[in-house]
Coordinates of C-alpha atoms (C1' of nucleotides) in Angstrom, one line a residue:
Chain A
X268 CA 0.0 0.0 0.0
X269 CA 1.5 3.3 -1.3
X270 CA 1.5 6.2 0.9
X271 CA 0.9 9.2 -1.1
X272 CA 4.7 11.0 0.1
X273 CA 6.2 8.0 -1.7
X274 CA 4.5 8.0 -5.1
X275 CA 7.3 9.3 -7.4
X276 CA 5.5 12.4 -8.6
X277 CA 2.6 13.6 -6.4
X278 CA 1.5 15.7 -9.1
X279 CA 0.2 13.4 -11.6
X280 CA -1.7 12.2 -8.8
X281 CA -4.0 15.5 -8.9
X282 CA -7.2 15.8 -10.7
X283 CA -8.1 17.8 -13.6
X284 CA -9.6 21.2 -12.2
X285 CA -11.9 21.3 -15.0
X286 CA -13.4 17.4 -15.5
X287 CA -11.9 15.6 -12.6
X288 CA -9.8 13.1 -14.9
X289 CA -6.3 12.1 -14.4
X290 CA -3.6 14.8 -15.0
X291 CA -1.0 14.7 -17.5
X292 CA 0.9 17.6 -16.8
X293 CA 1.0 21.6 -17.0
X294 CA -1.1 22.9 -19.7
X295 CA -1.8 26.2 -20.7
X296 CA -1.1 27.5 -17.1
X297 CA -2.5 24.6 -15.0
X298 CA -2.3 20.9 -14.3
X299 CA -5.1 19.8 -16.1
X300 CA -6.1 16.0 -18.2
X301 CA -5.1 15.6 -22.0
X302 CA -9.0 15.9 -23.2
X303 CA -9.0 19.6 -21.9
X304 CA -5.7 20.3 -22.8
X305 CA -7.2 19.5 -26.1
X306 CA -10.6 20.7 -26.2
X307 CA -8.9 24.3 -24.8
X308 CA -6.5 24.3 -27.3
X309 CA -9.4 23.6 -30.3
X310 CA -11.7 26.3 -28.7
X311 CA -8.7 29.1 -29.2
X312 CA -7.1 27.9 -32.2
X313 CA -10.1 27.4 -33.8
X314 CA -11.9 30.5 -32.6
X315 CA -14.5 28.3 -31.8
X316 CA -18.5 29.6 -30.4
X317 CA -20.4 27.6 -28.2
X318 CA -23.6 28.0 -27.1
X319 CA -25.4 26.7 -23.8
X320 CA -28.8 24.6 -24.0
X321 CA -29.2 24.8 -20.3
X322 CA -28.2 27.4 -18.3
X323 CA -24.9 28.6 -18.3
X324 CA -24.4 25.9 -15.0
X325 CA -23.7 22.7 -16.4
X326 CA -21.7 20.3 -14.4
X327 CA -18.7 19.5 -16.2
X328 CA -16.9 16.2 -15.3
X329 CA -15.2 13.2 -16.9
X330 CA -18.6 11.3 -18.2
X331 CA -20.5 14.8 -18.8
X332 CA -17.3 16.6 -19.8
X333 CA -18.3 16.4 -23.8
X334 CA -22.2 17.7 -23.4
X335 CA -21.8 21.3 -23.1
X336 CA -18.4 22.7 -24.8
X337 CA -19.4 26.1 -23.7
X338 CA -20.0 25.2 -20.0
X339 CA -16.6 23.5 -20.9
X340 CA -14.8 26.2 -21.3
X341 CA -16.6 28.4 -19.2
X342 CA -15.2 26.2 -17.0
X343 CA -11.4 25.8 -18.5
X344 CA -11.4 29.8 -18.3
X345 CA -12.8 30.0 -14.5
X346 CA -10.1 27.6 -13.2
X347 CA -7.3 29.7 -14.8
X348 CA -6.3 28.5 -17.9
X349 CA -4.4 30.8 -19.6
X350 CA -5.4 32.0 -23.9
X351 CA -2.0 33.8 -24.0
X352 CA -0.6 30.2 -23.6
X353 CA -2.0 29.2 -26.9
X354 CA 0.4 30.1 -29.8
X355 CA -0.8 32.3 -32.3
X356 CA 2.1 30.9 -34.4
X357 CA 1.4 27.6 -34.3
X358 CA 5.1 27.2 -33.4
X359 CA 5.8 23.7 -32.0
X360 CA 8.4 22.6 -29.5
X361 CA 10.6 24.6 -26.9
X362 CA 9.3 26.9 -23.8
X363 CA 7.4 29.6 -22.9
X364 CA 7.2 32.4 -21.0
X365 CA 4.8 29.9 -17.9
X366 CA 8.2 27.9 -17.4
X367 CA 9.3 29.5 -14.6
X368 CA 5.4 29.7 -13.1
X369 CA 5.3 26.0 -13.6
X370 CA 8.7 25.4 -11.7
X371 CA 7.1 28.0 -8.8
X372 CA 4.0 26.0 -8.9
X373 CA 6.2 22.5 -8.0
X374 CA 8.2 23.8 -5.7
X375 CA 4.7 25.0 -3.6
X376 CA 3.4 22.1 -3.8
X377 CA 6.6 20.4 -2.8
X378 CA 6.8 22.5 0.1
X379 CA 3.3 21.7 0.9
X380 CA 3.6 18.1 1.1
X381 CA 6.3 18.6 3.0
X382 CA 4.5 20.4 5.5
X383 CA 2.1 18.1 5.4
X384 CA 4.4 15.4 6.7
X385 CA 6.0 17.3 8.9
X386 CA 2.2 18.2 10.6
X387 CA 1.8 14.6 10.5
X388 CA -1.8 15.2 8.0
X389 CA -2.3 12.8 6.0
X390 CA -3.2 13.8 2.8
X391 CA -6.3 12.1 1.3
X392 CA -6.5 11.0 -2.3
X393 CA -8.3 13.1 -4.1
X394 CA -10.0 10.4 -6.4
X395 CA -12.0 9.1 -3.3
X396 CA -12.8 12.7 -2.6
X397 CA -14.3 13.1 -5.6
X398 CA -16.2 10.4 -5.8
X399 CA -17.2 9.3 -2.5
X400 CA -18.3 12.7 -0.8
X401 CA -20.4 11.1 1.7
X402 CA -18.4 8.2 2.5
X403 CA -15.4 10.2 3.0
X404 CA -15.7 11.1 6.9
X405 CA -15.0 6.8 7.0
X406 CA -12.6 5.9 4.5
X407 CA -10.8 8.9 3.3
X408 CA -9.7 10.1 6.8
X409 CA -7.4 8.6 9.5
X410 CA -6.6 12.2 10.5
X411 CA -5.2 12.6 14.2
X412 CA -4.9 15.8 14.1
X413 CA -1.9 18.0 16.3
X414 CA -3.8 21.5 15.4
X415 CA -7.2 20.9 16.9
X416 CA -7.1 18.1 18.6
X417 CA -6.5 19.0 22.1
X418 CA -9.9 19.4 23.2
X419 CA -11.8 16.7 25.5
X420 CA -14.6 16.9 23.3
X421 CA -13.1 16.0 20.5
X422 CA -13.2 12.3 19.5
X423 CA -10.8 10.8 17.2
X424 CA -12.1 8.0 16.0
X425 CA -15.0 9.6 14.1
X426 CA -12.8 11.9 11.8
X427 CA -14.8 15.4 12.6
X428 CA -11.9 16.9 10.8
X429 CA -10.5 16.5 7.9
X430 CA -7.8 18.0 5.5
X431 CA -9.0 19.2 2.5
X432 CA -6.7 19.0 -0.5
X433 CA -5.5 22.0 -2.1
X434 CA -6.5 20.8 -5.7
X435 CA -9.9 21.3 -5.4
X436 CA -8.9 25.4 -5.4
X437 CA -7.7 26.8 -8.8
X438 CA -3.7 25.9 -9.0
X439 CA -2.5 29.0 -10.6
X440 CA -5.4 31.5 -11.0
X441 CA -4.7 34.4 -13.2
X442 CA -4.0 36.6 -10.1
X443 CA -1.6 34.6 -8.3
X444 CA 1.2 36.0 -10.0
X445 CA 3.7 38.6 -9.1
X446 CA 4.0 42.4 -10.5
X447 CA 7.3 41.5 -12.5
X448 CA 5.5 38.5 -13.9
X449 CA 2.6 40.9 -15.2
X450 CA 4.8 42.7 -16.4
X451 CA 6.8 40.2 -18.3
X452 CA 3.4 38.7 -19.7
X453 CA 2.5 42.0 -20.9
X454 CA 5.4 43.6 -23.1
X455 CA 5.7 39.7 -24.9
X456 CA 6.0 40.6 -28.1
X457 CA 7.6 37.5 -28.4
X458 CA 6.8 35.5 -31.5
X459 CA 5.7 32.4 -30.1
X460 CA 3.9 34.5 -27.5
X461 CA 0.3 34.7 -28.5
X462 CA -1.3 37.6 -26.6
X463 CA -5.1 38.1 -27.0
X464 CA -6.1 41.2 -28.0
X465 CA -8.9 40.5 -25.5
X466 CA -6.4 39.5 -22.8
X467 CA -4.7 43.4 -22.7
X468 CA -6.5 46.4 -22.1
X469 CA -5.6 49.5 -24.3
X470 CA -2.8 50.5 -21.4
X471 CA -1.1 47.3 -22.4
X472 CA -1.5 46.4 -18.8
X473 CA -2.6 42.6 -18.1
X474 CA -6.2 41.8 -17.6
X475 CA -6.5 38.3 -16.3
X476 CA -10.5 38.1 -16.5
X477 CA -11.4 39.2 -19.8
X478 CA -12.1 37.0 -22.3
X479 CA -12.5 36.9 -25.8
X480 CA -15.5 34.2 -25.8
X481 CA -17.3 35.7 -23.1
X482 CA -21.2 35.0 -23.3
X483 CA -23.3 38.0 -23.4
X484 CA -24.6 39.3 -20.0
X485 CA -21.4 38.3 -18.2
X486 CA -18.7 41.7 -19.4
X487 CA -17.3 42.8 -17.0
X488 CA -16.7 45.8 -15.7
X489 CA -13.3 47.9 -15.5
X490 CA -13.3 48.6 -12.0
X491 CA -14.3 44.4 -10.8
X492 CA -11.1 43.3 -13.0
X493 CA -9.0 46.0 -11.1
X494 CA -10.4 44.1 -7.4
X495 CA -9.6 40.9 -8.9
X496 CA -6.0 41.9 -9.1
X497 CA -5.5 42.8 -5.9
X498 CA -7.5 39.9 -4.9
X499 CA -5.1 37.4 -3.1
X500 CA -5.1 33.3 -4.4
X501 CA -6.8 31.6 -1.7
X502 CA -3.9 28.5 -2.2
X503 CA -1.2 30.9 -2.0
X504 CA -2.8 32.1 1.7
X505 CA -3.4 28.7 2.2
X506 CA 0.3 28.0 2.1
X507 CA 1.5 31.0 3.9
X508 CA -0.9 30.7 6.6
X509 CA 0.3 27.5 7.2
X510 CA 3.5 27.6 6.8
X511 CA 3.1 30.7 9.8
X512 CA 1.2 28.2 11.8
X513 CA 3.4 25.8 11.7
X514 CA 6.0 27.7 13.0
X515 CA 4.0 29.2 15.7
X516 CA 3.2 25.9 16.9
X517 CA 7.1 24.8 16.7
X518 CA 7.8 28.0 18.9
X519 CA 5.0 26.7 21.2
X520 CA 7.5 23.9 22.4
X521 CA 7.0 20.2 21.8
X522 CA 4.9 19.5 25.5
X523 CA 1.5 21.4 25.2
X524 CA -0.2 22.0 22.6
X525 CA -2.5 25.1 22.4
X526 CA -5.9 24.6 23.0
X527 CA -8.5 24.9 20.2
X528 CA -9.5 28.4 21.1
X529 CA -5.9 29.9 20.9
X530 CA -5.6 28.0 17.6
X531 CA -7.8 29.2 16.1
X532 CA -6.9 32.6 17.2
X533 CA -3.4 32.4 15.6
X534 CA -5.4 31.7 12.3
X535 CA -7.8 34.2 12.5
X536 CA -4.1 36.3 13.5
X537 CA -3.0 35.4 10.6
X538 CA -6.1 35.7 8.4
X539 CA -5.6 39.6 9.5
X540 CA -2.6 39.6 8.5
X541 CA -3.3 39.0 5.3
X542 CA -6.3 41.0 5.2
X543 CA -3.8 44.4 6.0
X544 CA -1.8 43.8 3.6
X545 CA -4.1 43.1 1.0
X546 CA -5.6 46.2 1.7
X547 CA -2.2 47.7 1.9
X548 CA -1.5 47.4 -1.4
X549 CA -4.9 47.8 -3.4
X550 CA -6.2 50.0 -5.6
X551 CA -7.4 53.4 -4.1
X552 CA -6.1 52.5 -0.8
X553 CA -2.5 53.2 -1.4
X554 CA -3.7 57.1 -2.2
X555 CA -5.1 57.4 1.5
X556 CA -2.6 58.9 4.6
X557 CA -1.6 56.1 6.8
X558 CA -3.9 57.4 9.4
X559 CA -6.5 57.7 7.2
X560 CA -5.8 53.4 6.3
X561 CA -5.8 53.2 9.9
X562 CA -8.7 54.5 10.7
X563 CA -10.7 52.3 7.7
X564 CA -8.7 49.2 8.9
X565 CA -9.5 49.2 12.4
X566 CA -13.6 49.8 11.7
X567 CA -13.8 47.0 9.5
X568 CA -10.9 44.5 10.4
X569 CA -13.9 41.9 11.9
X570 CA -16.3 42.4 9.0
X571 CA -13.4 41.4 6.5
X572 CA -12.4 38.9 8.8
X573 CA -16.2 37.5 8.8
X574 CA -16.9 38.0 5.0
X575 CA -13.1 35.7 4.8
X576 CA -14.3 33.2 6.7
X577 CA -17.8 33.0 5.2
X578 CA -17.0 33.6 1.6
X579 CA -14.8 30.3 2.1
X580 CA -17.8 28.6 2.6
X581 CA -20.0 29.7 0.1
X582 CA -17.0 29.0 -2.8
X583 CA -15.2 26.1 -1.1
X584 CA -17.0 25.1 1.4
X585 CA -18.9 21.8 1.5
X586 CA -22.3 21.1 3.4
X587 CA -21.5 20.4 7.2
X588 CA -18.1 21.4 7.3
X589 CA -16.4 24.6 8.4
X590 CA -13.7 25.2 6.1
X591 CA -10.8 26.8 7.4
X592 CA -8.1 29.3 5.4
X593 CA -5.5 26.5 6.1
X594 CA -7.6 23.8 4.1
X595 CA -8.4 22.0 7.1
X596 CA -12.5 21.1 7.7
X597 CA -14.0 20.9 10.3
X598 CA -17.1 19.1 11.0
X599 CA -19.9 22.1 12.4
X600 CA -20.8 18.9 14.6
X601 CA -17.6 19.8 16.6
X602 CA -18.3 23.2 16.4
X603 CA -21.5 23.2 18.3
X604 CA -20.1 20.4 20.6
X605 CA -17.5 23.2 21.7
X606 CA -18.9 25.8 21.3
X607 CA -21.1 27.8 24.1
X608 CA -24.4 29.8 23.4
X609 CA -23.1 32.8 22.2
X610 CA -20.4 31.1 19.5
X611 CA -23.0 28.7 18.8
X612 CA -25.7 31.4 18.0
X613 CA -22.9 33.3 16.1
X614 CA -21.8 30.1 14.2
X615 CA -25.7 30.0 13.5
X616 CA -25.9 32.9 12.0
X617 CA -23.2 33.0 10.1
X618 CA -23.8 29.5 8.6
X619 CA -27.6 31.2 7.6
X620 CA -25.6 34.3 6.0
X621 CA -23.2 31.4 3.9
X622 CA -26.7 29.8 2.7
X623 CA -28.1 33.3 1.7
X624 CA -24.7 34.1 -0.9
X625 CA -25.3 30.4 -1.7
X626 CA -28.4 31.0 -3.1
X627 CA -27.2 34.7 -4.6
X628 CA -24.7 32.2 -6.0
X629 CA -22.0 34.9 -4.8
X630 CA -19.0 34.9 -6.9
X631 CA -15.2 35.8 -6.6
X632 CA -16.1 39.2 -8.3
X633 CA -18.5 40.0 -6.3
X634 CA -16.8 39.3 -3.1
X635 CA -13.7 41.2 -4.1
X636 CA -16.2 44.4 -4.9
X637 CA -18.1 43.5 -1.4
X638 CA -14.5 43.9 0.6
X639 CA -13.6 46.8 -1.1
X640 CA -17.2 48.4 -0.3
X641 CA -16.6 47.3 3.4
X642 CA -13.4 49.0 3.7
X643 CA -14.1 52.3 2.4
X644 CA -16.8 53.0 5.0
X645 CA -17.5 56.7 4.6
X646 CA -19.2 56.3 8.1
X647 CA -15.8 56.6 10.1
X648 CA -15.4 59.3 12.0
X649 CA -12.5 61.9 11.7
X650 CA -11.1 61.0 8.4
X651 CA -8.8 63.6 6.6
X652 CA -10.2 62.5 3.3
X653 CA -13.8 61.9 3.9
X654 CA -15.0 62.5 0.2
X655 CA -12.1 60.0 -1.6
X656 CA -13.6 57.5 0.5
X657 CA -17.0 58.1 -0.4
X658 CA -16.7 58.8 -3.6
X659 CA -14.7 55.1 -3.4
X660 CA -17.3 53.3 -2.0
X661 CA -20.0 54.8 -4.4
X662 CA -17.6 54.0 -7.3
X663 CA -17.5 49.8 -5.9
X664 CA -21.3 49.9 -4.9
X665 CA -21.6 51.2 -9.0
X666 CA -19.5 48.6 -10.2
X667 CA -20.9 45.9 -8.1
X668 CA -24.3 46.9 -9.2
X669 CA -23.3 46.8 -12.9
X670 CA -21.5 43.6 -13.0
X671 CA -24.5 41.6 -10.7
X672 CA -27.1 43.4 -13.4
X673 CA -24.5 41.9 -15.8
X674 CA -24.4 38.8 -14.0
X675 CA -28.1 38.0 -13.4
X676 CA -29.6 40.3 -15.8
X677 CA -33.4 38.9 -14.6
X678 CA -32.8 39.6 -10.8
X679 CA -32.8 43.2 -10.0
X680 CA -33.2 42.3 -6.1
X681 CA -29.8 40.6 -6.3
X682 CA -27.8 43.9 -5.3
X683 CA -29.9 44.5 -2.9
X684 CA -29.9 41.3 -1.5
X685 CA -26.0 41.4 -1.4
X686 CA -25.8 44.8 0.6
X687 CA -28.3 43.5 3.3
X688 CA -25.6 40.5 3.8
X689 CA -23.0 43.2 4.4
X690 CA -25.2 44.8 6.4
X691 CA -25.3 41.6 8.3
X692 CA -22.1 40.8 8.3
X693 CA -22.0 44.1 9.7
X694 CA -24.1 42.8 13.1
X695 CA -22.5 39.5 13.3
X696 CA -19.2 41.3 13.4
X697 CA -20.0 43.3 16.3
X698 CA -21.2 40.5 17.9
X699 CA -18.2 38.6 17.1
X700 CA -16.0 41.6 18.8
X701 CA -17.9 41.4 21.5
X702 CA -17.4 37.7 22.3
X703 CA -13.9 37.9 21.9
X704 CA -13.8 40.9 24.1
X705 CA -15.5 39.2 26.8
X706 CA -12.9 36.0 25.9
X707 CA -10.1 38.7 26.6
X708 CA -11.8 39.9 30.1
X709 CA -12.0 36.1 31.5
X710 CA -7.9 36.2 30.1
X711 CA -8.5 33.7 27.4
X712 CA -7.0 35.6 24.6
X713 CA -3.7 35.5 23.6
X714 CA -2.7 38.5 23.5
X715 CA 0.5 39.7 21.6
X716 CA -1.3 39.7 18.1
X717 CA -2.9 41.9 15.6
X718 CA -6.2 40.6 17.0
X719 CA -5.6 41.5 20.3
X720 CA -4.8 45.1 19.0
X721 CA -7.3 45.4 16.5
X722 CA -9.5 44.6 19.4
X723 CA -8.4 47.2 21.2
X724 CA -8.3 49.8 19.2
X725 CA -11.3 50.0 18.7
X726 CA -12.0 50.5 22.4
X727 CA -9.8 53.4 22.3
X728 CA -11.7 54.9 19.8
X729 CA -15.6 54.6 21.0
Chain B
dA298 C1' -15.4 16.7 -32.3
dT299 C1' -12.9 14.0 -29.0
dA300 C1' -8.9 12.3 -26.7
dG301 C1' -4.9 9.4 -26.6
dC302 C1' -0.5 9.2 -28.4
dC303 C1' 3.3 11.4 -31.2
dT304 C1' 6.7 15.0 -32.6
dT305 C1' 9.0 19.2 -31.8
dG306 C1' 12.4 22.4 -30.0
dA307 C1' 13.9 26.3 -26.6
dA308 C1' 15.3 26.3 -21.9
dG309 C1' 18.0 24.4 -18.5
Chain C
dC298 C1' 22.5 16.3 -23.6
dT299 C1' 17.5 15.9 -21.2
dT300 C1' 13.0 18.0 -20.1
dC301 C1' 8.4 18.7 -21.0
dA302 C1' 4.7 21.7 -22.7
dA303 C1' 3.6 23.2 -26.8
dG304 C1' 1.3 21.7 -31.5
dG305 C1' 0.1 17.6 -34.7
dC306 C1' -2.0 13.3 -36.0
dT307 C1' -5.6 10.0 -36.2
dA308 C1' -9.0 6.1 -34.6
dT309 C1' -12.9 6.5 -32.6

DNA sequence: ATAGCCTTGAAG
DNA sequence: CTTCAAGGCTAT
């Protein structure tokens, strides 16, 4: 019996993003099967239109994979596979310019599995994911967890928690590269380099999301593709987040282990982290005064933290299951058995919001124009540039309205539907604060974090 | 049109 | 030289 560390080459082991079937290496930006290697390259060589019979929804795997070519490649395009990737030329043979993204890509996921040994997971194999979804929680698991495992509650033998592998996520969406590597993509004039028209805007900058065979009703607007960019790769914050954690709990010293809570504190530590500095670095917020970033960071840093968690759910997530920024699941069963009435109302709560953008079918666009709508709150007091951030947040709730219209052209109460889930996220935030203020009066909190002083902060100021 | 296998050829 | 992702070929 083969333990998946010791097949030769993990990677071959991964499934397709787009059908499921068995990979045969990188193609056009991604690990994907031979058939949609094919069928991508067809569709772009060939300028080929497809047209849906159904809905625009079709589920695309390896027995249903040849029904709907244009929920096919819908789907090819939505996982990250790249058009630039196919030649123009037609020139055979030799390299391009996704080389060195490929070689990244391996040596993540080389890092990963290493991690993964080191935490003692045990990766499951993803073909029994696929297939056997309910059956999983028996056969799939064997997980003894170190990371939250240290509560009495919490019984081993019936696998609450499970890792979730990383292939299910996009492998290399447009966005996970790096500013040198847009700009290398987008000044390739080289002559096997086939670059879209489609795929650069008029500034020659790169435009990961626009597409040349887009169906009607789903254009997007100028301002959502900007978001995107600065929209961070949840398997790249997978992997950092972990890799932090890790750490932390190597510091922690080999006796104790922290308790569940204090996990998932670091996490939700870390989770802010990331949060800052995505913020840090996107669009319109670079032009605000530090104390002006401040001021926005520290009145939202809980709703962002929320709308992280629960957007997770509602594009990752699976039924039951909590799914955490690090990949692992956890089963809500746990949760409740932990949890006291206020966490458990909260968890409540927010597991009714995650059904709501469910059913608003709440996409990565849309949650990208949601955070950026949350963190330009023209409602905070004393800022120096009051108007820049509301004229922000007017421009996102425009462009959020246009692309949802775009979106779902026949459900006008959409939009509104998605700003009274901010406006709840808003509620369950404060509650949130609350209940970890009270966890940091009974002394519960770690409390040399960005947590702990975001929490505070906030104090300071009402 | 699909998908498995084959050929090519620049990068390392 | 070897690698391996690109395009090509062809029976189904």
């Amino acid at each position: 019996m083969y333990r998946m560390e010791d097949v030769p080459d993990a990677s071959l082991e991964e499934l397709c993003p787009v059908c499921g079937d068995k990979v045969s290496g990188y193609h056009y930006g991604l690990l994907t099967c031979e058939s949609c290697k094919g069928f991508f390259k067809r569709t772009v060589q060939n300028k080929k239109k497809y047209t849906c019979a159904e809905n625009q929804e079709c589920r695309i795997d390896k027995t249903h994979r040849k029904q709907c070519p244009f929920c096919r490649f819908q789907k090819c395009l939505s996982v990250g596979m790249r058009l630039e990737a196919v030649r123009g030329d037609r020139l055979r043979g030799g390299r391009n310019k996704f080389g060195p993204m490929y070689k990244r890509d391996r040596a993540l996921k080389q890092q990963k599995k290493a991690l993964i040994q080191a935490s003692g997971f045990r990766i499951e194999n993803n073909r029994a994911f696929i297939n056997h979804q309910r059956g999983l929680m028996f056969t799939g698991g064997l997980l003894p967890l170190p990371i939250l495992h240290s509560t009495a509650l919490h019984d081993p033998e019936s696998d609450h928690i499970s890792y979730q592998p990383a292939s299910r996520f996009s492998l290399l969406p447009s966005n996970s590269l790096g500013p040198t590597e847009f700009a290398s993509l987008s000044d390739g004039a080289d002559k096997s380099e086939y670059i879209n028209n489609c795929a650069s805007s008029s500034d020659g900058s790169y435009q990961p999301y626009s597409r040349p065979f887009s169906p009607q009703g789903s254009r997007m607007p100028h301002l959502v593709m900007e978001f995107m960019r600065c929209d961070p790769d949840e398997l790249l914050l997978q992997n950092k987040i972990a890799t932090h954690l890790l750490q932390e709990l190597k510091d922690w010293g080999k006796g104790e282990s922290p308790n569940t809570f204090s996990l998932m504190c670091l996490i939700a530590d870390q989770t802010l982290f990331s949060i800052v500095e995505w913020a840090r670095t996107s669009i319109f917020f670079t032009h605000l005064n530090v104390s002006d970033q401040m001021k926005l960071l520290q009145n939202c840093w809980s709703e962002l933290l929320l709308l992280d968690i629960i957007s997770r759910q509602v594009l990752y997530g699976k039924e039951g299951y909590l799914l955490l920024v690090t990949g692992q699941e956890v089963s809500y069963l746990y949760v409740s058995s932990y949890a006291g009435p206020t966490l458990a109302s909260l968890v409540k709560r927010g597991q009714e919001l995650v059904e709501r953008l469910h059913i608003l079918k709440l996409n990565r666009q849309q949650l990208a124009c949601m955070k950026f709508f949350i963190l330009f709150n023209p409602d905070v007091k004393q800022l120096e540039d009051h108007q820049y951030v509301e004229s922000v947040q007017e421009q996102v709730k425009g462009a959020l309205l246009d692309y949802t219209l775009c979106k779902s052209p026949g459900l006008l109460g959409c939009f509104a539907h998605l700003l009274l889930c901010v406006s709840e996220l808003r509620t369950l935030s404060s509650l949130a604060e609350d209940y970890l203020y009270c966890k940091h009066l009974n002394k519960e909190m770690p409390c040399n974090n960005l947590l702990f002083e975001m929490l505070h902060a906030k104090e300071n100021c009402a």
